[in-house]
Amino acid sequence: EPEVTQTPSHQVTQMGQEVILRCVPISNHLYFYWYRQILGQKVEFLVSFYNNEISEKSEIFDDQFSVERPDGSNFTLKIRSTKLEDSAMYFCASSAGTGGPLQETQYFGPGTRLLVL
Amino acid sequence: AQTVTQSQPEMSVQEAETVTLSCTYDTSESDYYLFWYKQPPSRQMILVIRQEAYKQQNATENRFSVNFQKAAKSFSLKISDSQLGDAAMYFCAYRSQNSGNTPLVFGKGTRLSVIA
């Protein structure tokens, strides 16, 4: 069964460093998302991406964040200068498209656990 | 803005018994989807069950079923014949049906323990 994959599974970085989190969405999916979950808290939406541009972003997704689809398979989240409060689990998700519940269901990757020291 | 409330931070159930997790939501929309996701200790988010708001029939997936009450804006998850592997954090989530890439809105989750 196709699945969303994410690398790395864990990342430790120093405050102020740049990190790139990578995701490979399910191959025929057209919509991509990043969510984050600070330890012990609920999952929060960061950004959605469609047709090579951002569709929607939350207030969390400030200028320190950027997303890119550099090729036909990868979808990346870059944090330009990490802060302590960026420590969280970051989830990538993808969905097939519009037209019904199956196509619009979002499937999640296993997450990247980011720790900023 | 839509909100999702899970009023039970923790629940426990004996193995083989049935447990119900509560979820309520607030929306002014008529077309939307509701989901339950499971997050085991590995922290991966796994889709458990999905309900379309336009369907009156409650969704069922094997041992998992929902009680969807649209007028009351309630969406509870029932787990029958609970197994040790059901122990996890369970998140209720809402999604508008307006466009293809509307984000999910999550509740705070309910931690389910299964007692052998």
mmCIF file of N, CA, C and O in Angstrom, chain B residues 20-87:
data_model
loop_
_atom_site.group_PDB
_atom_site.id
_atom_site.type_symbol
_atom_site.label_atom_id
_atom_site.label_comp_id
_atom_site.label_asym_id
_atom_site.label_seq_id
_atom_site.Cartn_x
_atom_site.Cartn_y
_atom_site.Cartn_z
ATOM 1 N N THR B 20 -15.890 4.158 24.472
ATOM 2 C CA THR B 20 -16.344 5.229 23.580
ATOM 3 C C THR B 20 -15.592 6.508 23.887
ATOM 4 O O THR B 20 -15.554 6.956 25.035
ATOM 5 N N LEU B 21 -15.007 7.081 22.857
ATOM 6 C CA LEU B 21 -14.276 8.348 22.977
ATOM 7 C C LEU B 21 -15.142 9.463 22.399
ATOM 8 O O LEU B 21 -15.700 9.324 21.303
ATOM 9 N N SER B 22 -15.215 10.569 23.114
ATOM 10 C CA SER B 22 -16.119 11.658 22.736
ATOM 11 C C SER B 22 -15.408 12.729 21.916
ATOM 12 O O SER B 22 -14.206 12.971 22.093
ATOM 13 N N CYS B 23 -16.178 13.358 21.062
ATOM 14 C CA CYS B 23 -15.679 14.483 20.268
ATOM 15 C C CYS B 23 -16.860 15.365 19.904
ATOM 16 O O CYS B 23 -17.900 14.863 19.454
ATOM 17 N N THR B 24 -16.702 16.638 20.116
ATOM 18 C CA THR B 24 -17.690 17.599 19.628
ATOM 19 C C THR B 24 -16.962 18.642 18.806
ATOM 20 O O THR B 24 -15.746 18.838 18.942
ATOM 21 N N TYR B 25 -17.683 19.295 17.939
ATOM 22 C CA TYR B 25 -17.052 20.272 17.065
ATOM 23 C C TYR B 25 -18.004 21.437 16.867
ATOM 24 O O TYR B 25 -19.204 21.332 17.125
ATOM 25 N N ASP B 26 -17.442 22.516 16.422
ATOM 26 C CA ASP B 26 -18.250 23.707 16.188
ATOM 27 C C ASP B 26 -17.983 24.188 14.771
ATOM 28 O O ASP B 26 -16.828 24.401 14.390
ATOM 29 N N THR B 27 -19.049 24.356 14.009
ATOM 30 C CA THR B 27 -18.919 24.833 12.646
ATOM 31 C C THR B 27 -20.240 25.427 12.202
ATOM 32 O O THR B 27 -21.300 25.048 12.692
ATOM 33 N N SER B 28 -20.158 26.329 11.248
ATOM 34 C CA SER B 28 -21.366 26.869 10.622
ATOM 35 C C SER B 28 -21.563 26.264 9.228
ATOM 36 O O SER B 28 -22.533 26.577 8.547
ATOM 37 N N GLU B 29 -20.665 25.378 8.842
ATOM 38 C CA GLU B 29 -20.737 24.771 7.523
ATOM 39 C C GLU B 29 -21.665 23.556 7.546
ATOM 40 O O GLU B 29 -21.904 22.962 8.588
ATOM 41 N N SER B 30 -22.143 23.211 6.379
ATOM 42 C CA SER B 30 -23.019 22.045 6.275
ATOM 43 C C SER B 30 -22.312 20.854 5.627
ATOM 44 O O SER B 30 -22.729 19.714 5.807
ATOM 45 N N ASP B 31 -21.253 21.139 4.890
ATOM 46 C CA ASP B 31 -20.531 20.074 4.194
ATOM 47 C C ASP B 31 -19.117 19.962 4.757
ATOM 48 O O ASP B 31 -18.336 20.911 4.661
ATOM 49 N N TYR B 32 -18.807 18.820 5.309
ATOM 50 C CA TYR B 32 -17.496 18.627 5.914
ATOM 51 C C TYR B 32 -17.254 17.134 6.121
ATOM 52 O O TYR B 32 -18.149 16.299 5.919
ATOM 53 N N TYR B 33 -16.029 16.840 6.498
ATOM 54 C CA TYR B 33 -15.648 15.473 6.855
ATOM 55 C C TYR B 33 -15.181 15.459 8.303
ATOM 56 O O TYR B 33 -14.637 16.451 8.803
ATOM 57 N N LEU B 34 -15.335 14.330 8.924
ATOM 58 C CA LEU B 34 -14.811 14.109 10.264
ATOM 59 C C LEU B 34 -13.961 12.852 10.256
ATOM 60 O O LEU B 34 -14.275 11.891 9.547
ATOM 61 N N PHE B 35 -12.913 12.872 11.038
ATOM 62 C CA PHE B 35 -11.963 11.770 11.061
ATOM 63 C C PHE B 35 -11.576 11.440 12.501
ATOM 64 O O PHE B 35 -11.583 12.299 13.382
ATOM 65 N N TRP B 36 -11.202 10.209 12.690
ATOM 66 C CA TRP B 36 -10.468 9.802 13.872
ATOM 67 C C TRP B 36 -9.112 9.269 13.411
ATOM 68 O O TRP B 36 -9.047 8.403 12.529
ATOM 69 N N TYR B 37 -8.059 9.830 14.012
ATOM 70 C CA TYR B 37 -6.708 9.355 13.759
ATOM 71 C C TYR B 37 -6.169 8.764 15.058
ATOM 72 O O TYR B 37 -6.439 9.245 16.147
ATOM 73 N N LYS B 38 -5.363 7.734 14.899
ATOM 74 C CA LYS B 38 -4.710 7.071 16.026
ATOM 75 C C LYS B 38 -3.232 7.393 15.988
ATOM 76 O O LYS B 38 -2.606 7.341 14.913
ATOM 77 N N GLN B 39 -2.674 7.709 17.150
ATOM 78 C CA GLN B 39 -1.241 7.976 17.239
ATOM 79 C C GLN B 39 -0.639 7.078 18.314
ATOM 80 O O GLN B 39 -0.699 7.379 19.500
ATOM 81 N N PRO B 40 -0.048 5.958 17.923
ATOM 82 C CA PRO B 40 0.601 5.064 18.899
ATOM 83 C C PRO B 40 1.886 5.693 19.417
ATOM 84 O O PRO B 40 2.253 6.795 18.985
ATOM 85 N N PRO B 41 2.578 5.017 20.327
ATOM 86 C CA PRO B 41 3.817 5.590 20.874
ATOM 87 C C PRO B 41 4.855 5.958 19.822
ATOM 88 O O PRO B 41 5.666 6.853 20.043
ATOM 89 N N SER B 42 4.826 5.305 18.693
ATOM 90 C CA SER B 42 5.743 5.684 17.605
ATOM 91 C C SER B 42 5.446 7.074 17.063
ATOM 92 O O SER B 42 6.275 7.649 16.343
ATOM 93 N N ARG B 43 4.306 7.624 17.394
ATOM 94 C CA ARG B 43 3.847 8.965 17.036
ATOM 95 C C ARG B 43 3.433 9.129 15.580
ATOM 96 O O ARG B 43 3.180 10.237 15.133
ATOM 97 N N GLN B 44 3.358 8.021 14.849
ATOM 98 C CA GLN B 44 2.802 8.125 13.500
ATOM 99 C C GLN B 44 1.298 8.344 13.583
ATOM 100 O O GLN B 44 0.630 7.828 14.472
ATOM 101 N N MET B 45 0.753 9.116 12.669
ATOM 102 C CA MET B 45 -0.692 9.394 12.618
ATOM 103 C C MET B 45 -1.336 8.415 11.640
ATOM 104 O O MET B 45 -1.021 8.418 10.452
ATOM 105 N N ILE B 46 -2.230 7.618 12.167
ATOM 106 C CA ILE B 46 -2.859 6.567 11.367
ATOM 107 C C ILE B 46 -4.359 6.827 11.287
ATOM 108 O O ILE B 46 -5.022 6.994 12.310
ATOM 109 N N LEU B 47 -4.886 6.855 10.075
ATOM 110 C CA LEU B 47 -6.317 7.062 9.895
ATOM 111 C C LEU B 47 -7.079 5.847 10.402
ATOM 112 O O LEU B 47 -6.783 4.716 10.033
ATOM 113 N N VAL B 48 -8.063 6.105 11.261
ATOM 114 C CA VAL B 48 -8.882 5.028 11.808
ATOM 115 C C VAL B 48 -10.196 4.930 11.063
ATOM 116 O O VAL B 48 -10.602 3.861 10.603
ATOM 117 N N ILE B 49 -10.869 6.075 10.918
ATOM 118 C CA ILE B 49 -12.204 6.055 10.341
ATOM 119 C C ILE B 49 -12.570 7.448 9.859
ATOM 120 O O ILE B 49 -12.042 8.444 10.362
ATOM 121 N N ARG B 50 -13.445 7.490 8.877
ATOM 122 C CA ARG B 50 -13.839 8.739 8.234
ATOM 123 C C ARG B 50 -15.365 8.777 8.101
ATOM 124 O O ARG B 50 -15.993 7.760 7.844
ATOM 125 N N GLN B 51 -15.925 9.969 8.289
ATOM 126 C CA GLN B 51 -17.382 10.147 8.158
ATOM 127 C C GLN B 51 -17.664 11.373 7.297
ATOM 128 O O GLN B 51 -17.075 12.438 7.532
ATOM 129 N N GLU B 52 -18.533 11.211 6.331
ATOM 130 C CA GLU B 52 -18.962 12.358 5.546
ATOM 131 C C GLU B 52 -20.207 12.956 6.195
ATOM 132 O O GLU B 52 -21.131 12.205 6.556
ATOM 133 N N ALA B 53 -20.260 14.255 6.307
ATOM 134 C CA ALA B 53 -21.371 14.896 7.017
ATOM 135 C C ALA B 53 -22.703 14.690 6.308
ATOM 136 O O ALA B 53 -23.765 14.706 6.942
ATOM 137 N N TYR B 54 -22.661 14.476 5.000
ATOM 138 C CA TYR B 54 -23.916 14.329 4.259
ATOM 139 C C TYR B 54 -24.494 12.925 4.394
ATOM 140 O O TYR B 54 -25.611 12.673 3.951
ATOM 141 N N LYS B 55 -23.746 12.030 5.000
ATOM 142 C CA LYS B 55 -24.229 10.662 5.180
ATOM 143 C C LYS B 55 -24.849 10.504 6.560
ATOM 144 O O LYS B 55 -24.216 10.822 7.569
ATOM 145 N N GLN B 56 -26.053 10.008 6.605
ATOM 146 C CA GLN B 56 -26.687 9.768 7.895
ATOM 147 C C GLN B 56 -26.175 8.480 8.527
ATOM 148 O O GLN B 56 -26.145 8.342 9.749
ATOM 149 N N GLN B 57 -25.779 7.538 7.690
ATOM 150 C CA GLN B 57 -25.310 6.257 8.214
ATOM 151 C C GLN B 57 -23.957 6.419 8.875
ATOM 152 O O GLN B 57 -23.036 7.039 8.311
ATOM 153 N N ASN B 58 -23.821 5.842 10.048
ATOM 154 C CA ASN B 58 -22.556 5.917 10.775
ATOM 155 C C ASN B 58 -21.512 5.013 10.128
ATOM 156 O O ASN B 58 -21.791 3.874 9.770
ATOM 157 N N ALA B 59 -20.288 5.533 10.021
ATOM 158 C CA ALA B 59 -19.204 4.754 9.437
ATOM 159 C C ALA B 59 -18.756 3.641 10.371
ATOM 160 O O ALA B 59 -18.810 3.784 11.605
ATOM 161 N N THR B 60 -18.307 2.558 9.780
ATOM 162 C CA THR B 60 -17.810 1.402 10.535
ATOM 163 C C THR B 60 -16.590 0.835 9.821
ATOM 164 O O THR B 60 -16.584 0.732 8.589
ATOM 165 N N GLU B 61 -15.565 0.535 10.610
ATOM 166 C CA GLU B 61 -14.366 -0.132 10.102
ATOM 167 C C GLU B 61 -13.978 -1.219 11.092
ATOM 168 O O GLU B 61 -13.334 -0.962 12.093
ATOM 169 N N ASN B 62 -14.420 -2.430 10.798
ATOM 170 C CA ASN B 62 -14.109 -3.573 11.674
ATOM 171 C C ASN B 62 -14.581 -3.290 13.106
ATOM 172 O O ASN B 62 -15.771 -3.119 13.337
ATOM 173 N N ARG B 63 -13.665 -3.218 14.061
ATOM 174 C CA ARG B 63 -14.049 -3.010 15.464
ATOM 175 C C ARG B 63 -14.333 -1.556 15.802
ATOM 176 O O ARG B 63 -14.721 -1.246 16.938
ATOM 177 N N PHE B 64 -14.115 -0.672 14.852
ATOM 178 C CA PHE B 64 -14.268 0.763 15.090
ATOM 179 C C PHE B 64 -15.560 1.258 14.427
ATOM 180 O O PHE B 64 -15.814 0.971 13.261
ATOM 181 N N SER B 65 -16.328 2.011 15.178
ATOM 182 C CA SER B 65 -17.525 2.616 14.616
ATOM 183 C C SER B 65 -17.713 3.992 15.234
ATOM 184 O O SER B 65 -17.132 4.309 16.271
ATOM 185 N N VAL B 66 -18.498 4.805 14.559
ATOM 186 C CA VAL B 66 -18.743 6.151 15.070
ATOM 187 C C VAL B 66 -20.232 6.335 15.318
ATOM 188 O O VAL B 66 -21.072 5.650 14.748
ATOM 189 N N ASN B 67 -20.513 7.280 16.192
ATOM 190 C CA ASN B 67 -21.872 7.753 16.399
ATOM 191 C C ASN B 67 -21.873 9.229 16.005
ATOM 192 O O ASN B 67 -21.400 10.086 16.764
ATOM 193 N N PHE B 68 -22.354 9.487 14.815
ATOM 194 C CA PHE B 68 -22.336 10.837 14.264
ATOM 195 C C PHE B 68 -23.702 11.459 14.455
ATOM 196 O O PHE B 68 -24.701 10.957 13.930
ATOM 197 N N GLN B 69 -23.740 12.537 15.227
ATOM 198 C CA GLN B 69 -24.981 13.265 15.479
ATOM 199 C C GLN B 69 -24.781 14.679 14.950
ATOM 200 O O GLN B 69 -24.230 15.548 15.644
ATOM 201 N N LYS B 70 -25.231 14.913 13.701
ATOM 202 C CA LYS B 70 -24.935 16.181 13.046
ATOM 203 C C LYS B 70 -25.573 17.374 13.759
ATOM 204 O O LYS B 70 -24.941 18.412 13.917
ATOM 205 N N ALA B 71 -26.808 17.219 14.176
ATOM 206 C CA ALA B 71 -27.481 18.342 14.826
ATOM 207 C C ALA B 71 -26.794 18.716 16.135
ATOM 208 O O ALA B 71 -26.691 19.895 16.481
ATOM 209 N N ALA B 72 -26.314 17.717 16.838
ATOM 210 C CA ALA B 72 -25.634 17.954 18.108
ATOM 211 C C ALA B 72 -24.155 18.253 17.908
ATOM 212 O O ALA B 72 -23.453 18.580 18.877
ATOM 213 N N LYS B 73 -23.668 18.124 16.685
ATOM 214 C CA LYS B 73 -22.248 18.322 16.362
ATOM 215 C C LYS B 73 -21.379 17.442 17.247
ATOM 216 O O LYS B 73 -20.438 17.897 17.915
ATOM 217 N N SER B 74 -21.737 16.185 17.226
ATOM 218 C CA SER B 74 -21.046 15.200 18.041
ATOM 219 C C SER B 74 -20.566 14.054 17.154
ATOM 220 O O SER B 74 -21.280 13.622 16.242
ATOM 221 N N PHE B 75 -19.378 13.537 17.469
ATOM 222 C CA PHE B 75 -18.765 12.500 16.628
ATOM 223 C C PHE B 75 -17.936 11.594 17.527
ATOM 224 O O PHE B 75 -16.726 11.765 17.678
ATOM 225 N N SER B 76 -18.567 10.624 18.140
ATOM 226 C CA SER B 76 -17.848 9.758 19.070
ATOM 227 C C SER B 76 -17.357 8.503 18.377
ATOM 228 O O SER B 76 -17.938 8.042 17.384
ATOM 229 N N LEU B 77 -16.286 7.948 18.905
ATOM 230 C CA LEU B 77 -15.658 6.735 18.367
ATOM 231 C C LEU B 77 -15.859 5.596 19.353
ATOM 232 O O LEU B 77 -15.524 5.725 20.530
ATOM 233 N N LYS B 78 -16.404 4.501 18.869
ATOM 234 C CA LYS B 78 -16.572 3.314 19.695
ATOM 235 C C LYS B 78 -15.595 2.242 19.238
ATOM 236 O O LYS B 78 -15.528 1.916 18.047
ATOM 237 N N ILE B 79 -14.844 1.722 20.190
ATOM 238 C CA ILE B 79 -13.919 0.628 19.914
ATOM 239 C C ILE B 79 -14.460 -0.603 20.624
ATOM 240 O O ILE B 79 -14.588 -0.614 21.859
ATOM 241 N N SER B 80 -14.786 -1.613 19.862
ATOM 242 C CA SER B 80 -15.312 -2.860 20.416
ATOM 243 C C SER B 80 -14.202 -3.886 20.547
ATOM 244 O O SER B 80 -13.206 -3.835 19.814
ATOM 245 N N ASP B 81 -14.377 -4.802 21.505
ATOM 246 C CA ASP B 81 -13.392 -5.877 21.684
ATOM 247 C C ASP B 81 -11.975 -5.301 21.730
ATOM 248 O O ASP B 81 -11.086 -5.680 20.951
ATOM 249 N N SER B 82 -11.753 -4.379 22.626
ATOM 250 C CA SER B 82 -10.478 -3.655 22.696
ATOM 251 C C SER B 82 -9.289 -4.592 22.807
ATOM 252 O O SER B 82 -9.333 -5.612 23.528
ATOM 253 N N GLN B 83 -8.231 -4.229 22.097
ATOM 254 C CA GLN B 83 -6.998 -5.011 22.099
ATOM 255 C C GLN B 83 -5.854 -4.159 22.624
ATOM 256 O O GLN B 83 -5.909 -2.933 22.580
ATOM 257 N N LEU B 84 -4.804 -4.837 23.082
ATOM 258 C CA LEU B 84 -3.656 -4.112 23.639
ATOM 259 C C LEU B 84 -3.080 -3.136 22.606
ATOM 260 O O LEU B 84 -2.599 -2.057 22.949
ATOM 261 N N GLY B 85 -3.149 -3.522 21.357
ATOM 262 C CA GLY B 85 -2.617 -2.661 20.297
ATOM 263 C C GLY B 85 -3.446 -1.410 20.033
ATOM 264 O O GLY B 85 -3.027 -0.540 19.277
ATOM 265 N N ASP B 86 -4.605 -1.329 20.667
ATOM 266 C CA ASP B 86 -5.424 -0.123 20.514
ATOM 267 C C ASP B 86 -4.939 1.013 21.413
ATOM 268 O O ASP B 86 -5.375 2.154 21.268
ATOM 269 N N ALA B 87 -4.058 0.703 22.336
ATOM 270 C CA ALA B 87 -3.531 1.733 23.228
ATOM 271 C C ALA B 87 -2.789 2.782 22.417
ATOM 272 O O ALA B 87 -1.844 2.470 21.689
#
